[in-house]
Each structure stands twice: as C-alpha cells, then as structure tokens.
PDB file of C-alpha atoms and ligand atoms in Angstrom:
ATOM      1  CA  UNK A  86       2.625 190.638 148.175  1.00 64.00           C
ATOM      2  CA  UNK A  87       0.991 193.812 147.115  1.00 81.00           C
ATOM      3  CA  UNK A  88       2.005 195.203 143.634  1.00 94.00           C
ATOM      4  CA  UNK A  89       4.390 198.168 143.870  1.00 96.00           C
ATOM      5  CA  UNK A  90       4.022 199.793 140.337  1.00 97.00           C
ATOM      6  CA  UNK A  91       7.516 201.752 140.774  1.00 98.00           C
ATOM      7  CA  UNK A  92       9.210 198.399 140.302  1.00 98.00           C
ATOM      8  CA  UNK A  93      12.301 198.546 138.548  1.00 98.00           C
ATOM      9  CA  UNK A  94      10.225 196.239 135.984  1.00 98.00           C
ATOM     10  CA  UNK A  95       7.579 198.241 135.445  1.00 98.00           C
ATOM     11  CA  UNK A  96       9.179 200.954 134.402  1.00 98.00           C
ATOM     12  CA  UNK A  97      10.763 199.214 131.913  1.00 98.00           C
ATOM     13  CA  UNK A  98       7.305 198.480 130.569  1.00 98.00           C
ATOM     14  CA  UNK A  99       6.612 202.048 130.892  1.00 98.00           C
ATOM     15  CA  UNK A 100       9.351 202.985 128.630  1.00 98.00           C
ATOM     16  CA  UNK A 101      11.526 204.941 131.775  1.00 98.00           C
ATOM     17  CA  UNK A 102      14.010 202.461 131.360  1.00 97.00           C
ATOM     18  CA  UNK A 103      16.280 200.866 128.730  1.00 98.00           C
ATOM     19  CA  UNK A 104      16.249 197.344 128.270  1.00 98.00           C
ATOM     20  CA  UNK A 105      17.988 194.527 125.751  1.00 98.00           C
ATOM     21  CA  UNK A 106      14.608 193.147 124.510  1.00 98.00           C
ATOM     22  CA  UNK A 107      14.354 189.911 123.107  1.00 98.00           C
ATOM     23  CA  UNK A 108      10.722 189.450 122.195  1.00 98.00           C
ATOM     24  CA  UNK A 109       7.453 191.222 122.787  1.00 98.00           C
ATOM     25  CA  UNK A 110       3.977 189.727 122.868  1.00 98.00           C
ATOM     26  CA  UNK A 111       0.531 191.297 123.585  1.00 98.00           C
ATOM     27  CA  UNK A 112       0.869 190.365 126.750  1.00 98.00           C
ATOM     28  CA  UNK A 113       4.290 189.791 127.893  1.00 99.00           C
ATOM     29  CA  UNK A 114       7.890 190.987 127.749  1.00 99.00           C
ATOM     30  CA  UNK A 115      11.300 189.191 127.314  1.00 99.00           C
ATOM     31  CA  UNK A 116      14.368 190.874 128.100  1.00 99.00           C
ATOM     32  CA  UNK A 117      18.248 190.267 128.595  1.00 98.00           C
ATOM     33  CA  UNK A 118      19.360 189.929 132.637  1.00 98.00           C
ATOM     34  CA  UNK A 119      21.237 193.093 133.407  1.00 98.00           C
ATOM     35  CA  UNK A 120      23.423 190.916 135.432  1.00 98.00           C
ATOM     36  CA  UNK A 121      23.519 187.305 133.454  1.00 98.00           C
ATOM     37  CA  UNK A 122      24.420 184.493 135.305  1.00 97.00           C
ATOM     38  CA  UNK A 123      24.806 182.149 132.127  1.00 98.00           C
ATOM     39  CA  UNK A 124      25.430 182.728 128.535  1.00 98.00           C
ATOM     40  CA  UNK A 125      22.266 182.990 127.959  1.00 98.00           C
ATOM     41  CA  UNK A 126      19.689 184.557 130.791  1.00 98.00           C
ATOM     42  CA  UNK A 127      16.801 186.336 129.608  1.00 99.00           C
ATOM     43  CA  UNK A 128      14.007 187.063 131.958  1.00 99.00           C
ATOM     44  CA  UNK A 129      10.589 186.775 130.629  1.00 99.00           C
ATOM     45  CA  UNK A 130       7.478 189.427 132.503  1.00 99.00           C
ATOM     46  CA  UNK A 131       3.823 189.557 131.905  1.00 99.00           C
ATOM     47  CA  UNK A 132       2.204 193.159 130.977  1.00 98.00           C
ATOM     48  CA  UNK A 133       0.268 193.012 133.675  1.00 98.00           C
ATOM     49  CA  UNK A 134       0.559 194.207 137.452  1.00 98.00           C
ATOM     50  CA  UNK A 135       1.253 190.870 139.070  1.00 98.00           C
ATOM     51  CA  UNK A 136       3.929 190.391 141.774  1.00 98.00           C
ATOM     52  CA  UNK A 137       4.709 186.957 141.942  1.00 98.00           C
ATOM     53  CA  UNK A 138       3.844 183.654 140.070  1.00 98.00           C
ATOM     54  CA  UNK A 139       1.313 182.491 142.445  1.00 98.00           C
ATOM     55  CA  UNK A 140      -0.596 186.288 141.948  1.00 98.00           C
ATOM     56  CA  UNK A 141      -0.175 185.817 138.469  1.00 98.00           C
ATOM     57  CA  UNK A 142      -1.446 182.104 138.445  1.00 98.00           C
ATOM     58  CA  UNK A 143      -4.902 182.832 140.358  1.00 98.00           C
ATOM     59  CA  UNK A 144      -5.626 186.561 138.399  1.00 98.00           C
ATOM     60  CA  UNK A 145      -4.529 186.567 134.979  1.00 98.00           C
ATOM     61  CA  UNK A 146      -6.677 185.821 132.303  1.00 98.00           C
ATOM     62  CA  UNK A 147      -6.754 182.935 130.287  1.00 98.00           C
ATOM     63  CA  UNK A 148      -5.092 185.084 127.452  1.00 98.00           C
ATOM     64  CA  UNK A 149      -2.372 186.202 129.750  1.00 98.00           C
ATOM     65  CA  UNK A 150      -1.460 182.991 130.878  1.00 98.00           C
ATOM     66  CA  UNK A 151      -1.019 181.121 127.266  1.00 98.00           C
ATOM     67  CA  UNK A 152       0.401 184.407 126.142  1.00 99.00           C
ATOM     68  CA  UNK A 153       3.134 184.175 128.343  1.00 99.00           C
ATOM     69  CA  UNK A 154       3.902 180.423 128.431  1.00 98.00           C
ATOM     70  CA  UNK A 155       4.166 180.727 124.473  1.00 98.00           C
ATOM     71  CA  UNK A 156       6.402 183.499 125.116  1.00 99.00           C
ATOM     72  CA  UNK A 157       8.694 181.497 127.178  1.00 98.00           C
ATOM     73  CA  UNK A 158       8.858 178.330 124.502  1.00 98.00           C
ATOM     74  CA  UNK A 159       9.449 181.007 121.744  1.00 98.00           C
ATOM     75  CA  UNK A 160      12.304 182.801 123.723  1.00 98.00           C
ATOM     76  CA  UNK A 161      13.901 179.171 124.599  1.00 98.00           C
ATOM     77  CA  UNK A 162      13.334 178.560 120.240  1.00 98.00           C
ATOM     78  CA  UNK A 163      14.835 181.892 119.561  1.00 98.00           C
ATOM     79  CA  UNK A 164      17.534 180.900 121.699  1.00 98.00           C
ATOM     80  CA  UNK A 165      17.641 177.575 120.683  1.00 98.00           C
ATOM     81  CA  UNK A 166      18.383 175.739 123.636  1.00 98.00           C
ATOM     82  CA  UNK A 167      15.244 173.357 123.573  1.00 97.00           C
ATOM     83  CA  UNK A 168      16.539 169.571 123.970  1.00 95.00           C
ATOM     84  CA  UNK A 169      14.251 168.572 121.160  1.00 95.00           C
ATOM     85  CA  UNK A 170      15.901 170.825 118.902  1.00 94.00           C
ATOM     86  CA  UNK A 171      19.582 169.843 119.691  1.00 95.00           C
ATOM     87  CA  UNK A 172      19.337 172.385 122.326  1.00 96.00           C
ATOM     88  CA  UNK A 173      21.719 171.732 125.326  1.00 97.00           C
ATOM     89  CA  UNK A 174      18.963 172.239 127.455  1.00 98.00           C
ATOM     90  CA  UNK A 175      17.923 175.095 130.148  1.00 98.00           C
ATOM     91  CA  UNK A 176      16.549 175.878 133.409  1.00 98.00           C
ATOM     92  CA  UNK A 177      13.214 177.916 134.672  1.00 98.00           C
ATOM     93  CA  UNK A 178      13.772 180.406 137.846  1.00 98.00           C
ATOM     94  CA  UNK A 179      10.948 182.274 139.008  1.00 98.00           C
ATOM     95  CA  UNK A 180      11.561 183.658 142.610  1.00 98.00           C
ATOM     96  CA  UNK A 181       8.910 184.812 145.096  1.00 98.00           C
ATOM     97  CA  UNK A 182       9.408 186.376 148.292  1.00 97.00           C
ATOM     98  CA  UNK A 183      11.190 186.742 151.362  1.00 96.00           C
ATOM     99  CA  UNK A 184      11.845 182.949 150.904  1.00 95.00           C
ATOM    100  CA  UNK A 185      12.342 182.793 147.571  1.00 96.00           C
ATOM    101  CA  UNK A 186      14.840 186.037 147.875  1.00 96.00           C
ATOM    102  CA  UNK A 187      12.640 187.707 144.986  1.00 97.00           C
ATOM    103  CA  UNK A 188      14.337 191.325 144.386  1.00 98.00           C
ATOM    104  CA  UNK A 189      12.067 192.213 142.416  1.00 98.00           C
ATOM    105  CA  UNK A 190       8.232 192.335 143.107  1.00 98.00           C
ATOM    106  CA  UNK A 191       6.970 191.914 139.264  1.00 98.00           C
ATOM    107  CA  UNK A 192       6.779 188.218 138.361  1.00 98.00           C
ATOM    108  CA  UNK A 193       9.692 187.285 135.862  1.00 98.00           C
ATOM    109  CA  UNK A 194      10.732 183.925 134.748  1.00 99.00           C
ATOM    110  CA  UNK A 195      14.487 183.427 134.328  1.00 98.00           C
ATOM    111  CA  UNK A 196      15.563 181.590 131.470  1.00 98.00           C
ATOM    112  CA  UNK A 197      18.995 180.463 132.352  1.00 98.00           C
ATOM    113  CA  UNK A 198      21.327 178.315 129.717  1.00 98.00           C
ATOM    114  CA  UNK A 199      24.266 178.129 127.792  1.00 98.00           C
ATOM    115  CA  UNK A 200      26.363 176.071 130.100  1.00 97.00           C
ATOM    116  CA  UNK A 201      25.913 173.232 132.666  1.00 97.00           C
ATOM    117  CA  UNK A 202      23.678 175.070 135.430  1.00 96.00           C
ATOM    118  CA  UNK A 203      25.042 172.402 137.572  1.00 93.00           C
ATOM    119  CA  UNK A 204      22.753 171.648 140.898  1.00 90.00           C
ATOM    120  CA  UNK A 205      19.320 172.753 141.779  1.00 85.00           C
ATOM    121  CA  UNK A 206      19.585 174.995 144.848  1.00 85.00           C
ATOM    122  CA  UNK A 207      22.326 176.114 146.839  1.00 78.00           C
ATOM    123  CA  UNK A 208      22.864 176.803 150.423  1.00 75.00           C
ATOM    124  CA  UNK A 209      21.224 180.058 152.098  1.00 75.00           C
ATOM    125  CA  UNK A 210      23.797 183.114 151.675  1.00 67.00           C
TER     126      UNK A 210
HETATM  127  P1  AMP B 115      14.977 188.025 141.352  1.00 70.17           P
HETATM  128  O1  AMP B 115      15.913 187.789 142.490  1.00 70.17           O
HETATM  129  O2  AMP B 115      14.388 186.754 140.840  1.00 70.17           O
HETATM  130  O3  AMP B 115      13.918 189.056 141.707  1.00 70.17           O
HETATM  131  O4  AMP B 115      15.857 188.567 140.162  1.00 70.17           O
HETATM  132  C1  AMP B 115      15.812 189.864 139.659  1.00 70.17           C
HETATM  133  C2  AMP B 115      16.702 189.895 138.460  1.00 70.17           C
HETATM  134  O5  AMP B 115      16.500 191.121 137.780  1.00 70.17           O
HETATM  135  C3  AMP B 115      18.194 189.792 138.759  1.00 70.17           C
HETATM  136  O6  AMP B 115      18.737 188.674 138.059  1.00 70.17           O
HETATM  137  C4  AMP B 115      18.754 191.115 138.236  1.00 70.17           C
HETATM  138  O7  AMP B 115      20.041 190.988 137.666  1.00 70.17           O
HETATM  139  C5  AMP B 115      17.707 191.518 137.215  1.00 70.17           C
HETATM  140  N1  AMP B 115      17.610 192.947 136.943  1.00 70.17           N
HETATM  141  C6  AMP B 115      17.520 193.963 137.835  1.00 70.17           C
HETATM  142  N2  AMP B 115      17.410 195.142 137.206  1.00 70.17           N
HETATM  143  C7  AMP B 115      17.420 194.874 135.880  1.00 70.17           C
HETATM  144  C8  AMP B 115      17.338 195.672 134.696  1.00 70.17           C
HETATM  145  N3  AMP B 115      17.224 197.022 134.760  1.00 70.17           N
HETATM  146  N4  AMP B 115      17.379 195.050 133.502  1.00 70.17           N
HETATM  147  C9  AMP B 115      17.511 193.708 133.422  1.00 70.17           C
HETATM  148  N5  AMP B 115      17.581 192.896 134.497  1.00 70.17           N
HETATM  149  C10 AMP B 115      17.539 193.466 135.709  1.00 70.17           C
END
C-alpha cells in the first residue's frame, strides 16, 4: 500500500486536526479512538510515513521501532491495564488492508481494554 500523506492521521500529526492525546514520544503518537469501542481504546501511530505494520516492520529504523513498542507498554502503564500490574488485561489491533478492513492507511495499533473483549475475530460484515 502506497502512503497517502492526506490521511486523516497524518494530519493529525500535522497539527490540522484535533486529537485527545495521550502520550507523545520522539517518534510516535498515542491518541484517544474518536469512536471507542471499549472503555479504554487509544490508538498508538509512528511519526513516520508508514501505511501498514508490515511497511513499518521492514523500513523503520531501529529507533522507530523500540520507540514505538515502548510507547505502547507505557500507554498500557498509563492506563494501567497490564496483567502484571493488577491490570485486567487488554488486546492489540492493528489492521491492514482490504483484508484486514484497515480505514485508515497510516499504521496504528489499537489498544482496546476496560471490559471483557470477549472473542478474537468475528464474522465478515
Ligand atoms: P482501522 O479500521 O484499524 O483503520 O481503524 C481506524 C480507527 O481510527 C477507527 O477505530 C476510527 O474510529 C479511528 N478514527 C478515525 N478518525 C479518527 C480521529 N480523527 N481521531 C481519532 N480516531 C479516529
């Protein structure tokens, strides 16, 4: 998937949108779901112009990549909902695709918790 830099996400990094930030890094963003489908559902971007996980996997620097799987632990600590720290526990999303029904093309990790997320997938709507 090429990167379209008029995402909806990247203007937020540009500043040309509001957002309900939760924590920002050097390289990544964290950010409340417009639309939350649990208590808690923050959605966590890099900085950089990558489209899906896979894009992001393969191309971003070393930096990049620790920078923003810290940045997911310390959103899930500010949040609280680690297991290990009496957390009830939480679940990782990150769509890509016309199979993965991505909507939009700038990778973003859900962080989904605050209530039992019950089963893994559900059927095709
Ligand atoms: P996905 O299907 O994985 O691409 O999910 C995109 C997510 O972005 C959805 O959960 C939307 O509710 C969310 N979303 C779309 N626009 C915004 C926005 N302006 N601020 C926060 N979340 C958004």
């Amino acid at each position: 998937m090429s990167y379209d830099p008029q995402n909806i996400f990247a203007r937020i990094l540009r500043g040309e949108i509001p957002c309900t930030k939760v924590l920002e890094t050097p390289h990544s963003l964290a950010f409340r779901d417009i639309a939350p489908q649990a208590p808690d559902h923050v959605l966590v971007i890099p900085k950089g112009p990558y489209a899906t996980y896979d894009d992001f996997a393969t191309g971003a620097s070393e930096a990049e990549i620790v920078d923003f799987t810290r940045a997911i632990g310390q959103v899930c600590a500010l949040l609280g909902v680690g297991p290990g720290v009496g957390g009830g526990g939480f679940r990782l999303i990150s769509n890509a695709g016309r199979d993965g029904v991505q909507e939009v093309p700038h990778l973003h990790v859900h962080i989904l918790a605050g209530r039992n997320l019950g089963r893994m997938l559900n059927p095709p709507r």
